[in-house]
Amino acid sequence: MRRAALRLCALGKGQLTPGRGLTQGPQNPKKQGIFHIHEVRDKLREIVGASTNWRDHVNAMEERKLLHSFLAKSQDGLPPRRMKDSYIEVLLPLGSEPELREKYLTVQNTVRFGRILEDLDSLGVLICYMHNKSHSAKMSPLSIVTALVDKIDMCKKNLSPEQDIKFSGHVSWVGKTSMEVKMQMFQLHGDEFCPVLDATFVMVARDSENKGPAFVNPLIPENPEEEELFRQGELNKGRRIAFSSTSLLKMAPSAEERTTIHEMFLSTLDPKTISFRSRVLPPNAVWMENSKLKSLEICHPQERNIFNRIFGGFLMRKAYELAWATACSFGGSRPFVVAVDDIMFQKPVEVGSLLFLSSQVCFTQSNYIQVRVHSEVASLQDKTHTTTNVFHFTFMSEKEVPLVFPKTYGESMLYLDGQRHFNSMSVPVTLSKDYFLEPKESNIC
């Protein structure tokens, strides 16, 4: 059993305080200097000189080669930045601009979480460009891309498609070539924006041609609160390194984990035979191999990012939607996402690729479902498949779900990996009653 986590989403958790620029209540974005959601992608194109026309992308990338001379030779040559230098607020006016709703609307009259993932990815990149803003060049010489979605915690089951949403975020930690970004999402309730989501992304800076690493501006904390955020960033980096070093792809399971797998194996042996080959499922259980769903996406130019690769937010949306369908099919009722973690962007996906997504339930407990989505692209030349991403989603079902049982050693490792991700989840086992209320019923502030 995992430890009982103690924290819920709270205003200012892992982010700057309201006094540092977080506006409250209904706002006029033009007066307050808040970006409209449509302005985020436009601003990114302006910063890197990307064209909105696919046919112009080759010329645009050729122009970026000229920016190589503006790259710093070392981090020491770059001026330090403050956390408030990168602080951004973005408004998604679902309530005040109803024409936006259809893109974000589910058939259950809630907000599509996959679309929120796309917006978070774009916002994280823009925040990092604001941190590294240079006055010496019209366009940024940096190519900033998402390396990792470290953690997304939800503290609200449903979001209303009829109330404005606001995002905010800033750089919270900086290495030599990487940056940690903290983001929060709020929704308007009455005359106040209330927190509903916390996210931590890791971004990396590449050179102007996106071929090698590039240095980023250092970050200087200005007060004890910011020093704590920076220290937490260092701890997060250490935690990621430790988690990677103990990966089941590198090390054997612990003694406790081996015992867990052996006990599960023994519980599936047929008591009528004395054989390791005769396997039967315990009551209310499903074989892991029967919990899979797959999909194929053709990666069209429409889904490209500012560097003419496939947009990472699009990949996250497609993976999430397949994971949701998997959890729905497995649990027999509508699932609700409560956490996303450890999404590593291992390789870029080129425009024109065939993208294969494979989703599988790898761990369950009570009414929780842990889903793993594996993403790979196929080479049309040599027929090889290359892994690009692995996604981890935690869902909560409205009712208790069956246990999932592995049959093979490989599936046993998937089970343990899913258990580890579930145990690292930050939200509590028993969520507050407001989590389960429909959008119009809840009062989460």
PDB file of C-alpha atoms in Angstrom, residues 82-355:
ATOM      1  CA  ARG A  82      14.472  36.574 -11.685  1.00  0.00           C
ATOM      2  CA  MET A  83      11.436  34.314 -11.364  1.00  0.00           C
ATOM      3  CA  LYS A  84       9.093  37.206 -12.004  1.00  0.00           C
ATOM      4  CA  ASP A  85      10.851  37.918 -15.310  1.00  0.00           C
ATOM      5  CA  SER A  86       9.305  34.774 -16.782  1.00  0.00           C
ATOM      6  CA  TYR A  87       5.944  34.977 -15.000  1.00  0.00           C
ATOM      7  CA  ILE A  88       3.037  34.768 -17.466  1.00  0.00           C
ATOM      8  CA  GLU A  89      -0.728  34.598 -17.214  1.00  0.00           C
ATOM      9  CA  VAL A  90      -2.864  33.253 -20.065  1.00  0.00           C
ATOM     10  CA  LEU A  91      -6.636  33.449 -20.301  1.00  0.00           C
ATOM     11  CA  LEU A  92      -8.782  30.748 -21.886  1.00  0.00           C
ATOM     12  CA  PRO A  93     -12.117  32.614 -21.998  1.00  0.00           C
ATOM     13  CA  LEU A  94     -14.557  29.732 -22.315  1.00  0.00           C
ATOM     14  CA  GLY A  95     -17.212  31.730 -20.471  1.00  0.00           C
ATOM     15  CA  SER A  96     -16.782  35.150 -22.065  1.00  0.00           C
ATOM     16  CA  GLU A  97     -16.062  33.813 -25.595  1.00  0.00           C
ATOM     17  CA  PRO A  98     -18.496  30.906 -26.151  1.00  0.00           C
ATOM     18  CA  GLU A  99     -17.182  30.317 -29.699  1.00  0.00           C
ATOM     19  CA  LEU A 100     -14.080  28.750 -28.130  1.00  0.00           C
ATOM     20  CA  ARG A 101     -16.047  26.073 -26.267  1.00  0.00           C
ATOM     21  CA  GLU A 102     -16.581  23.497 -28.995  1.00  0.00           C
ATOM     22  CA  LYS A 103     -12.845  22.812 -29.344  1.00  0.00           C
ATOM     23  CA  TYR A 104     -12.650  22.077 -25.594  1.00  0.00           C
ATOM     24  CA  LEU A 105     -16.042  20.438 -25.052  1.00  0.00           C
ATOM     25  CA  THR A 106     -16.674  16.783 -24.180  1.00  0.00           C
ATOM     26  CA  VAL A 107     -19.975  15.007 -24.751  1.00  0.00           C
ATOM     27  CA  GLN A 108     -20.427  15.002 -20.949  1.00  0.00           C
ATOM     28  CA  ASN A 109     -20.307  18.841 -20.992  1.00  0.00           C
ATOM     29  CA  THR A 110     -16.888  19.046 -19.356  1.00  0.00           C
ATOM     30  CA  VAL A 111     -13.514  20.331 -20.605  1.00  0.00           C
ATOM     31  CA  ARG A 112     -11.282  18.041 -22.676  1.00  0.00           C
ATOM     32  CA  PHE A 113      -8.157  17.383 -20.631  1.00  0.00           C
ATOM     33  CA  GLY A 114      -6.216  16.546 -23.799  1.00  0.00           C
ATOM     34  CA  ARG A 115      -6.680  20.133 -24.996  1.00  0.00           C
ATOM     35  CA  ILE A 116      -5.422  21.391 -21.628  1.00  0.00           C
ATOM     36  CA  LEU A 117      -2.259  19.304 -22.105  1.00  0.00           C
ATOM     37  CA  GLU A 118      -1.682  21.032 -25.445  1.00  0.00           C
ATOM     38  CA  ASP A 119      -2.071  24.467 -23.861  1.00  0.00           C
ATOM     39  CA  LEU A 120       0.270  23.624 -20.975  1.00  0.00           C
ATOM     40  CA  ASP A 121       2.957  22.463 -23.404  1.00  0.00           C
ATOM     41  CA  SER A 122       2.802  25.693 -25.421  1.00  0.00           C
ATOM     42  CA  LEU A 123       2.724  27.820 -22.272  1.00  0.00           C
ATOM     43  CA  GLY A 124       5.779  26.067 -20.809  1.00  0.00           C
ATOM     44  CA  VAL A 125       7.828  26.826 -23.918  1.00  0.00           C
ATOM     45  CA  LEU A 126       6.750  30.485 -23.966  1.00  0.00           C
ATOM     46  CA  ILE A 127       7.646  30.883 -20.278  1.00  0.00           C
ATOM     47  CA  CYS A 128      11.167  29.655 -21.002  1.00  0.00           C
ATOM     48  CA  TYR A 129      11.552  32.057 -23.915  1.00  0.00           C
ATOM     49  CA  MET A 130      10.535  34.908 -21.617  1.00  0.00           C
ATOM     50  CA  HIS A 131      13.219  33.787 -19.156  1.00  0.00           C
ATOM     51  CA  ASN A 132      15.841  33.843 -21.926  1.00  0.00           C
ATOM     52  CA  LYS A 133      14.606  36.972 -23.679  1.00  0.00           C
ATOM     53  CA  SER A 134      17.401  38.817 -25.462  1.00  0.00           C
ATOM     54  CA  HIS A 135      17.383  42.390 -26.740  1.00  0.00           C
ATOM     55  CA  SER A 136      20.340  41.841 -29.069  1.00  0.00           C
ATOM     56  CA  ALA A 137      18.410  39.765 -31.614  1.00  0.00           C
ATOM     57  CA  LYS A 138      14.920  40.130 -33.053  1.00  0.00           C
ATOM     58  CA  MET A 139      14.468  36.359 -33.016  1.00  0.00           C
ATOM     59  CA  SER A 140      15.672  34.035 -30.263  1.00  0.00           C
ATOM     60  CA  PRO A 141      18.715  31.929 -31.172  1.00  0.00           C
ATOM     61  CA  LEU A 142      17.452  29.206 -28.840  1.00  0.00           C
ATOM     62  CA  SER A 143      15.283  26.258 -29.786  1.00  0.00           C
ATOM     63  CA  ILE A 144      13.399  25.384 -26.586  1.00  0.00           C
ATOM     64  CA  VAL A 145      11.617  22.045 -26.464  1.00  0.00           C
ATOM     65  CA  THR A 146       9.809  19.969 -23.837  1.00  0.00           C
ATOM     66  CA  ALA A 147      12.045  17.267 -22.371  1.00  0.00           C
ATOM     67  CA  LEU A 148       9.820  15.918 -19.622  1.00  0.00           C
ATOM     68  CA  VAL A 149       6.412  16.296 -18.040  1.00  0.00           C
ATOM     69  CA  ASP A 150       7.505  15.649 -14.473  1.00  0.00           C
ATOM     70  CA  LYS A 151       4.123  15.853 -12.766  1.00  0.00           C
ATOM     71  CA  ILE A 152       0.568  17.073 -13.297  1.00  0.00           C
ATOM     72  CA  ASP A 153      -1.777  16.872 -10.307  1.00  0.00           C
ATOM     73  CA  MET A 154      -5.516  17.437 -10.580  1.00  0.00           C
ATOM     74  CA  CYS A 155      -7.618  18.472  -7.598  1.00  0.00           C
ATOM     75  CA  LYS A 156     -10.902  18.730  -9.473  1.00  0.00           C
ATOM     76  CA  LYS A 157     -12.627  15.948 -11.372  1.00  0.00           C
ATOM     77  CA  ASN A 158     -14.533  18.094 -13.844  1.00  0.00           C
ATOM     78  CA  LEU A 159     -13.985  21.526 -15.326  1.00  0.00           C
ATOM     79  CA  SER A 160     -16.904  23.619 -16.529  1.00  0.00           C
ATOM     80  CA  PRO A 161     -16.864  24.579 -20.216  1.00  0.00           C
ATOM     81  CA  GLU A 162     -18.896  27.673 -19.365  1.00  0.00           C
ATOM     82  CA  GLN A 163     -16.413  29.441 -17.057  1.00  0.00           C
ATOM     83  CA  ASP A 164     -13.159  31.194 -17.922  1.00  0.00           C
ATOM     84  CA  ILE A 165      -9.908  29.354 -17.268  1.00  0.00           C
ATOM     85  CA  LYS A 166      -6.609  31.015 -16.454  1.00  0.00           C
ATOM     86  CA  PHE A 167      -3.091  29.584 -16.603  1.00  0.00           C
ATOM     87  CA  SER A 168      -0.063  31.039 -14.851  1.00  0.00           C
ATOM     88  CA  GLY A 169       3.534  29.942 -14.595  1.00  0.00           C
ATOM     89  CA  HIS A 170       7.211  30.802 -14.350  1.00  0.00           C
ATOM     90  CA  VAL A 171      10.665  29.251 -14.408  1.00  0.00           C
ATOM     91  CA  SER A 172      11.413  27.830 -10.951  1.00  0.00           C
ATOM     92  CA  TRP A 173      14.827  26.199 -11.450  1.00  0.00           C
ATOM     93  CA  VAL A 174      17.630  26.438 -14.006  1.00  0.00           C
ATOM     94  CA  GLY A 175      20.596  24.214 -14.823  1.00  0.00           C
ATOM     95  CA  LYS A 176      23.158  24.831 -17.568  1.00  0.00           C
ATOM     96  CA  THR A 177      20.891  23.999 -20.506  1.00  0.00           C
ATOM     97  CA  SER A 178      17.614  22.962 -18.843  1.00  0.00           C
ATOM     98  CA  MET A 179      14.808  24.713 -16.984  1.00  0.00           C
ATOM     99  CA  GLU A 180      12.035  23.592 -14.676  1.00  0.00           C
ATOM    100  CA  VAL A 181       8.688  25.338 -15.171  1.00  0.00           C
ATOM    101  CA  LYS A 182       5.907  25.489 -12.588  1.00  0.00           C
ATOM    102  CA  MET A 183       2.395  26.103 -13.912  1.00  0.00           C
ATOM    103  CA  GLN A 184      -1.039  26.314 -12.361  1.00  0.00           C
ATOM    104  CA  MET A 185      -4.504  26.355 -13.830  1.00  0.00           C
ATOM    105  CA  PHE A 186      -7.468  28.167 -12.300  1.00  0.00           C
ATOM    106  CA  GLN A 187     -11.161  28.352 -13.122  1.00  0.00           C
ATOM    107  CA  LEU A 188     -13.505  31.206 -12.404  1.00  0.00           C
ATOM    108  CA  HIS A 189     -16.072  30.534  -9.680  1.00  0.00           C
ATOM    109  CA  GLY A 190     -18.210  33.545  -8.889  1.00  0.00           C
ATOM    110  CA  ASP A 191     -15.762  36.439  -8.884  1.00  0.00           C
ATOM    111  CA  GLU A 192     -12.652  34.442  -7.956  1.00  0.00           C
ATOM    112  CA  PHE A 193     -10.244  32.193  -9.823  1.00  0.00           C
ATOM    113  CA  CYS A 194      -9.746  28.925  -7.922  1.00  0.00           C
ATOM    114  CA  PRO A 195      -6.850  26.450  -8.427  1.00  0.00           C
ATOM    115  CA  VAL A 196      -7.662  23.163 -10.147  1.00  0.00           C
ATOM    116  CA  LEU A 197      -4.312  21.883 -11.485  1.00  0.00           C
ATOM    117  CA  ASP A 198      -0.578  21.999 -10.752  1.00  0.00           C
ATOM    118  CA  ALA A 199       2.040  21.070 -13.349  1.00  0.00           C
ATOM    119  CA  THR A 200       5.831  20.759 -13.455  1.00  0.00           C
ATOM    120  CA  PHE A 201       7.564  20.563 -16.836  1.00  0.00           C
ATOM    121  CA  VAL A 202      11.257  20.341 -17.709  1.00  0.00           C
ATOM    122  CA  MET A 203      12.411  22.163 -20.841  1.00  0.00           C
ATOM    123  CA  VAL A 204      15.770  22.047 -22.606  1.00  0.00           C
ATOM    124  CA  ALA A 205      17.463  24.666 -24.766  1.00  0.00           C
ATOM    125  CA  ARG A 206      18.990  23.674 -28.082  1.00  0.00           C
ATOM    126  CA  ASP A 207      20.934  25.716 -30.636  1.00  0.00           C
ATOM    127  CA  SER A 208      19.236  27.643 -33.428  1.00  0.00           C
ATOM    128  CA  GLU A 209      19.106  24.541 -35.651  1.00  0.00           C
ATOM    129  CA  ASN A 210      17.925  22.262 -32.820  1.00  0.00           C
ATOM    130  CA  LYS A 211      21.015  20.083 -33.205  1.00  0.00           C
ATOM    131  CA  GLY A 212      22.904  20.545 -29.944  1.00  0.00           C
ATOM    132  CA  PRO A 213      22.534  21.947 -26.394  1.00  0.00           C
ATOM    133  CA  ALA A 214      22.643  25.665 -25.684  1.00  0.00           C
ATOM    134  CA  PHE A 215      23.201  27.623 -22.480  1.00  0.00           C
ATOM    135  CA  VAL A 216      20.326  29.388 -20.719  1.00  0.00           C
ATOM    136  CA  ASN A 217      20.267  32.428 -18.443  1.00  0.00           C
ATOM    137  CA  PRO A 218      20.943  31.645 -14.775  1.00  0.00           C
ATOM    138  CA  LEU A 219      18.180  32.150 -12.225  1.00  0.00           C
ATOM    139  CA  ILE A 220      18.586  34.220  -9.054  1.00  0.00           C
ATOM    140  CA  PRO A 221      16.067  33.637  -6.211  1.00  0.00           C
ATOM    141  CA  GLU A 222      15.142  36.915  -4.520  1.00  0.00           C
ATOM    142  CA  ASN A 223      13.553  35.801  -1.244  1.00  0.00           C
ATOM    143  CA  PRO A 224      13.123  32.729   1.003  1.00  0.00           C
ATOM    144  CA  GLU A 225      10.024  31.593  -0.912  1.00  0.00           C
ATOM    145  CA  GLU A 226      11.906  31.591  -4.206  1.00  0.00           C
ATOM    146  CA  GLU A 227      14.937  29.954  -2.600  1.00  0.00           C
ATOM    147  CA  GLU A 228      12.654  27.114  -1.474  1.00  0.00           C
ATOM    148  CA  LEU A 229      11.261  26.752  -4.997  1.00  0.00           C
ATOM    149  CA  PHE A 230      14.785  26.601  -6.413  1.00  0.00           C
ATOM    150  CA  ARG A 231      15.833  24.075  -3.779  1.00  0.00           C
ATOM    151  CA  GLN A 232      12.789  21.961  -4.658  1.00  0.00           C
ATOM    152  CA  GLY A 233      13.920  22.057  -8.275  1.00  0.00           C
ATOM    153  CA  GLU A 234      17.293  20.637  -7.264  1.00  0.00           C
ATOM    154  CA  LEU A 235      15.544  17.918  -5.250  1.00  0.00           C
ATOM    155  CA  ASN A 236      13.308  17.102  -8.216  1.00  0.00           C
ATOM    156  CA  LYS A 237      16.372  16.679 -10.409  1.00  0.00           C
ATOM    157  CA  GLY A 238      17.930  14.322  -7.859  1.00  0.00           C
ATOM    158  CA  ARG A 239      14.684  12.378  -7.531  1.00  0.00           C
ATOM    159  CA  ARG A 240      14.490  11.905 -11.297  1.00  0.00           C
ATOM    160  CA  ILE A 241      18.076  10.653 -11.423  1.00  0.00           C
ATOM    161  CA  ALA A 242      17.432   8.229  -8.557  1.00  0.00           C
ATOM    162  CA  PHE A 243      14.194   6.982 -10.139  1.00  0.00           C
ATOM    163  CA  SER A 244      15.991   6.407 -13.431  1.00  0.00           C
ATOM    164  CA  SER A 245      18.901   4.573 -11.799  1.00  0.00           C
ATOM    165  CA  THR A 246      16.523   2.090 -10.135  1.00  0.00           C
ATOM    166  CA  SER A 247      14.476   1.518 -13.288  1.00  0.00           C
ATOM    167  CA  LEU A 248      13.390  -2.063 -13.813  1.00  0.00           C
ATOM    168  CA  LEU A 249      15.086  -1.840 -17.200  1.00  0.00           C
ATOM    169  CA  LYS A 250      18.394  -1.505 -15.321  1.00  0.00           C
ATOM    170  CA  MET A 251      17.968  -3.195 -11.924  1.00  0.00           C
ATOM    171  CA  ALA A 252      16.122  -6.194 -10.517  1.00  0.00           C
ATOM    172  CA  PRO A 253      12.987  -5.599  -8.427  1.00  0.00           C
ATOM    173  CA  SER A 254      13.362  -5.149  -4.693  1.00  0.00           C
ATOM    174  CA  ALA A 255      12.792  -8.075  -2.323  1.00  0.00           C
ATOM    175  CA  GLU A 256       9.347  -6.728  -1.434  1.00  0.00           C
ATOM    176  CA  GLU A 257       8.423  -6.375  -5.112  1.00  0.00           C
ATOM    177  CA  ARG A 258       9.637  -9.917  -5.876  1.00  0.00           C
ATOM    178  CA  THR A 259       7.455 -11.211  -3.061  1.00  0.00           C
ATOM    179  CA  THR A 260       4.465  -9.316  -4.448  1.00  0.00           C
ATOM    180  CA  ILE A 261       4.893 -10.869  -7.892  1.00  0.00           C
ATOM    181  CA  HIS A 262       5.413 -14.372  -6.482  1.00  0.00           C
ATOM    182  CA  GLU A 263       2.297 -14.132  -4.329  1.00  0.00           C
ATOM    183  CA  MET A 264       0.272 -12.968  -7.330  1.00  0.00           C
ATOM    184  CA  PHE A 265       1.644 -15.886  -9.347  1.00  0.00           C
ATOM    185  CA  LEU A 266       0.714 -18.401  -6.636  1.00  0.00           C
ATOM    186  CA  SER A 267      -2.822 -16.971  -6.411  1.00  0.00           C
ATOM    187  CA  THR A 268      -3.360 -17.798 -10.106  1.00  0.00           C
ATOM    188  CA  LEU A 269      -2.324 -21.478  -9.933  1.00  0.00           C
ATOM    189  CA  ASP A 270      -5.104 -23.993 -10.412  1.00  0.00           C
ATOM    190  CA  PRO A 271      -5.569 -25.813  -7.045  1.00  0.00           C
ATOM    191  CA  LYS A 272      -6.876 -28.868  -8.906  1.00  0.00           C
ATOM    192  CA  THR A 273      -3.522 -29.493 -10.573  1.00  0.00           C
ATOM    193  CA  ILE A 274       0.037 -29.578  -9.340  1.00  0.00           C
ATOM    194  CA  SER A 275       1.482 -27.557 -12.183  1.00  0.00           C
ATOM    195  CA  PHE A 276       3.042 -24.171 -12.746  1.00  0.00           C
ATOM    196  CA  ARG A 277       1.475 -24.049 -16.203  1.00  0.00           C
ATOM    197  CA  SER A 278      -2.165 -24.260 -15.202  1.00  0.00           C
ATOM    198  CA  ARG A 279      -3.264 -20.696 -14.474  1.00  0.00           C
ATOM    199  CA  VAL A 280      -6.682 -19.431 -13.421  1.00  0.00           C
ATOM    200  CA  LEU A 281      -7.808 -15.922 -12.619  1.00  0.00           C
ATOM    201  CA  PRO A 282      -8.889 -15.074  -9.067  1.00  0.00           C
ATOM    202  CA  PRO A 283     -12.386 -13.570  -8.658  1.00  0.00           C
ATOM    203  CA  ASN A 284     -12.860 -10.010  -9.957  1.00  0.00           C
ATOM    204  CA  ALA A 285      -9.573 -10.021 -11.891  1.00  0.00           C
ATOM    205  CA  VAL A 286      -8.445  -9.495 -15.495  1.00  0.00           C
ATOM    206  CA  TRP A 287      -5.324 -10.689 -17.275  1.00  0.00           C
ATOM    207  CA  MET A 288      -3.110  -7.722 -18.147  1.00  0.00           C
ATOM    208  CA  GLU A 289      -2.859  -8.876 -21.757  1.00  0.00           C
ATOM    209  CA  ASN A 290      -6.613  -8.339 -22.120  1.00  0.00           C
ATOM    210  CA  SER A 291      -6.469  -4.672 -21.104  1.00  0.00           C
ATOM    211  CA  LYS A 292      -4.816  -3.274 -24.246  1.00  0.00           C
ATOM    212  CA  LEU A 293      -5.986  -0.748 -26.816  1.00  0.00           C
ATOM    213  CA  LYS A 294      -4.018   0.501 -29.827  1.00  0.00           C
ATOM    214  CA  SER A 295      -4.273   3.337 -32.327  1.00  0.00           C
ATOM    215  CA  LEU A 296      -2.463   4.724 -35.360  1.00  0.00           C
ATOM    216  CA  GLU A 297      -2.001   8.389 -36.242  1.00  0.00           C
ATOM    217  CA  ILE A 298      -0.715   9.855 -39.511  1.00  0.00           C
ATOM    218  CA  CYS A 299       1.295  12.933 -38.528  1.00  0.00           C
ATOM    219  CA  HIS A 300       0.143  15.710 -40.847  1.00  0.00           C
ATOM    220  CA  PRO A 301       1.736  19.186 -41.168  1.00  0.00           C
ATOM    221  CA  GLN A 302      -1.249  20.689 -39.331  1.00  0.00           C
ATOM    222  CA  GLU A 303       0.076  19.177 -36.079  1.00  0.00           C
ATOM    223  CA  ARG A 304       3.629  20.550 -36.397  1.00  0.00           C
ATOM    224  CA  ASN A 305       5.301  22.746 -33.797  1.00  0.00           C
ATOM    225  CA  ILE A 306       7.306  25.919 -34.383  1.00  0.00           C
ATOM    226  CA  PHE A 307      10.349  23.795 -35.324  1.00  0.00           C
ATOM    227  CA  ASN A 308       8.419  21.710 -37.853  1.00  0.00           C
ATOM    228  CA  ARG A 309       8.345  18.540 -35.797  1.00  0.00           C
ATOM    229  CA  ILE A 310       5.107  17.114 -34.443  1.00  0.00           C
ATOM    230  CA  PHE A 311       3.810  19.211 -31.527  1.00  0.00           C
ATOM    231  CA  GLY A 312       4.438  17.521 -28.178  1.00  0.00           C
ATOM    232  CA  GLY A 313       1.044  18.656 -26.916  1.00  0.00           C
ATOM    233  CA  PHE A 314      -0.616  16.783 -29.790  1.00  0.00           C
ATOM    234  CA  LEU A 315       1.242  13.608 -28.792  1.00  0.00           C
ATOM    235  CA  MET A 316       0.135  14.034 -25.185  1.00  0.00           C
ATOM    236  CA  ARG A 317      -3.474  14.618 -26.213  1.00  0.00           C
ATOM    237  CA  LYS A 318      -3.606  11.522 -28.383  1.00  0.00           C
ATOM    238  CA  ALA A 319      -1.921   9.395 -25.701  1.00  0.00           C
ATOM    239  CA  TYR A 320      -4.281  10.708 -23.016  1.00  0.00           C
ATOM    240  CA  GLU A 321      -7.395  10.053 -25.092  1.00  0.00           C
ATOM    241  CA  LEU A 322      -6.283   6.460 -25.776  1.00  0.00           C
ATOM    242  CA  ALA A 323      -5.455   5.998 -22.067  1.00  0.00           C
ATOM    243  CA  TRP A 324      -8.879   7.373 -21.105  1.00  0.00           C
ATOM    244  CA  ALA A 325     -10.596   4.948 -23.489  1.00  0.00           C
ATOM    245  CA  THR A 326      -8.533   2.096 -22.022  1.00  0.00           C
ATOM    246  CA  ALA A 327      -9.487   3.002 -18.452  1.00  0.00           C
ATOM    247  CA  CYS A 328     -13.130   3.424 -19.474  1.00  0.00           C
ATOM    248  CA  SER A 329     -13.234   0.027 -21.177  1.00  0.00           C
ATOM    249  CA  PHE A 330     -11.453  -1.665 -18.288  1.00  0.00           C
ATOM    250  CA  GLY A 331     -13.403  -0.104 -15.419  1.00  0.00           C
ATOM    251  CA  GLY A 332     -16.813  -0.149 -17.056  1.00  0.00           C
ATOM    252  CA  SER A 333     -17.564   3.444 -16.094  1.00  0.00           C
ATOM    253  CA  ARG A 334     -16.375   6.938 -16.874  1.00  0.00           C
ATOM    254  CA  PRO A 335     -12.855   7.524 -15.485  1.00  0.00           C
ATOM    255  CA  PHE A 336     -11.394  10.827 -14.286  1.00  0.00           C
ATOM    256  CA  VAL A 337      -7.727  11.729 -14.546  1.00  0.00           C
ATOM    257  CA  VAL A 338      -6.081  12.572 -11.227  1.00  0.00           C
ATOM    258  CA  ALA A 339      -2.372  12.568 -12.102  1.00  0.00           C
ATOM    259  CA  VAL A 340       0.061  12.527 -15.020  1.00  0.00           C
ATOM    260  CA  ASP A 341       3.747  11.907 -14.454  1.00  0.00           C
ATOM    261  CA  ASP A 342       7.096  11.036 -15.983  1.00  0.00           C
ATOM    262  CA  ILE A 343       6.346  11.688 -19.650  1.00  0.00           C
ATOM    263  CA  MET A 344       9.767  11.586 -21.272  1.00  0.00           C
ATOM    264  CA  PHE A 345      10.164  12.963 -24.791  1.00  0.00           C
ATOM    265  CA  GLN A 346      12.900  10.611 -25.983  1.00  0.00           C
ATOM    266  CA  LYS A 347      12.887  11.381 -29.703  1.00  0.00           C
ATOM    267  CA  PRO A 348      11.151  13.974 -31.892  1.00  0.00           C
ATOM    268  CA  VAL A 349       8.387  12.834 -34.209  1.00  0.00           C
ATOM    269  CA  GLU A 350       8.814  14.011 -37.785  1.00  0.00           C
ATOM    270  CA  VAL A 351       5.968  15.309 -39.934  1.00  0.00           C
ATOM    271  CA  GLY A 352       4.696  12.478 -42.125  1.00  0.00           C
ATOM    272  CA  SER A 353       5.486   9.753 -39.579  1.00  0.00           C
ATOM    273  CA  LEU A 354       3.197   6.852 -38.780  1.00  0.00           C
ATOM    274  CA  LEU A 355       2.648   7.086 -35.030  1.00  0.00           C
TER     275      LEU A 355
END
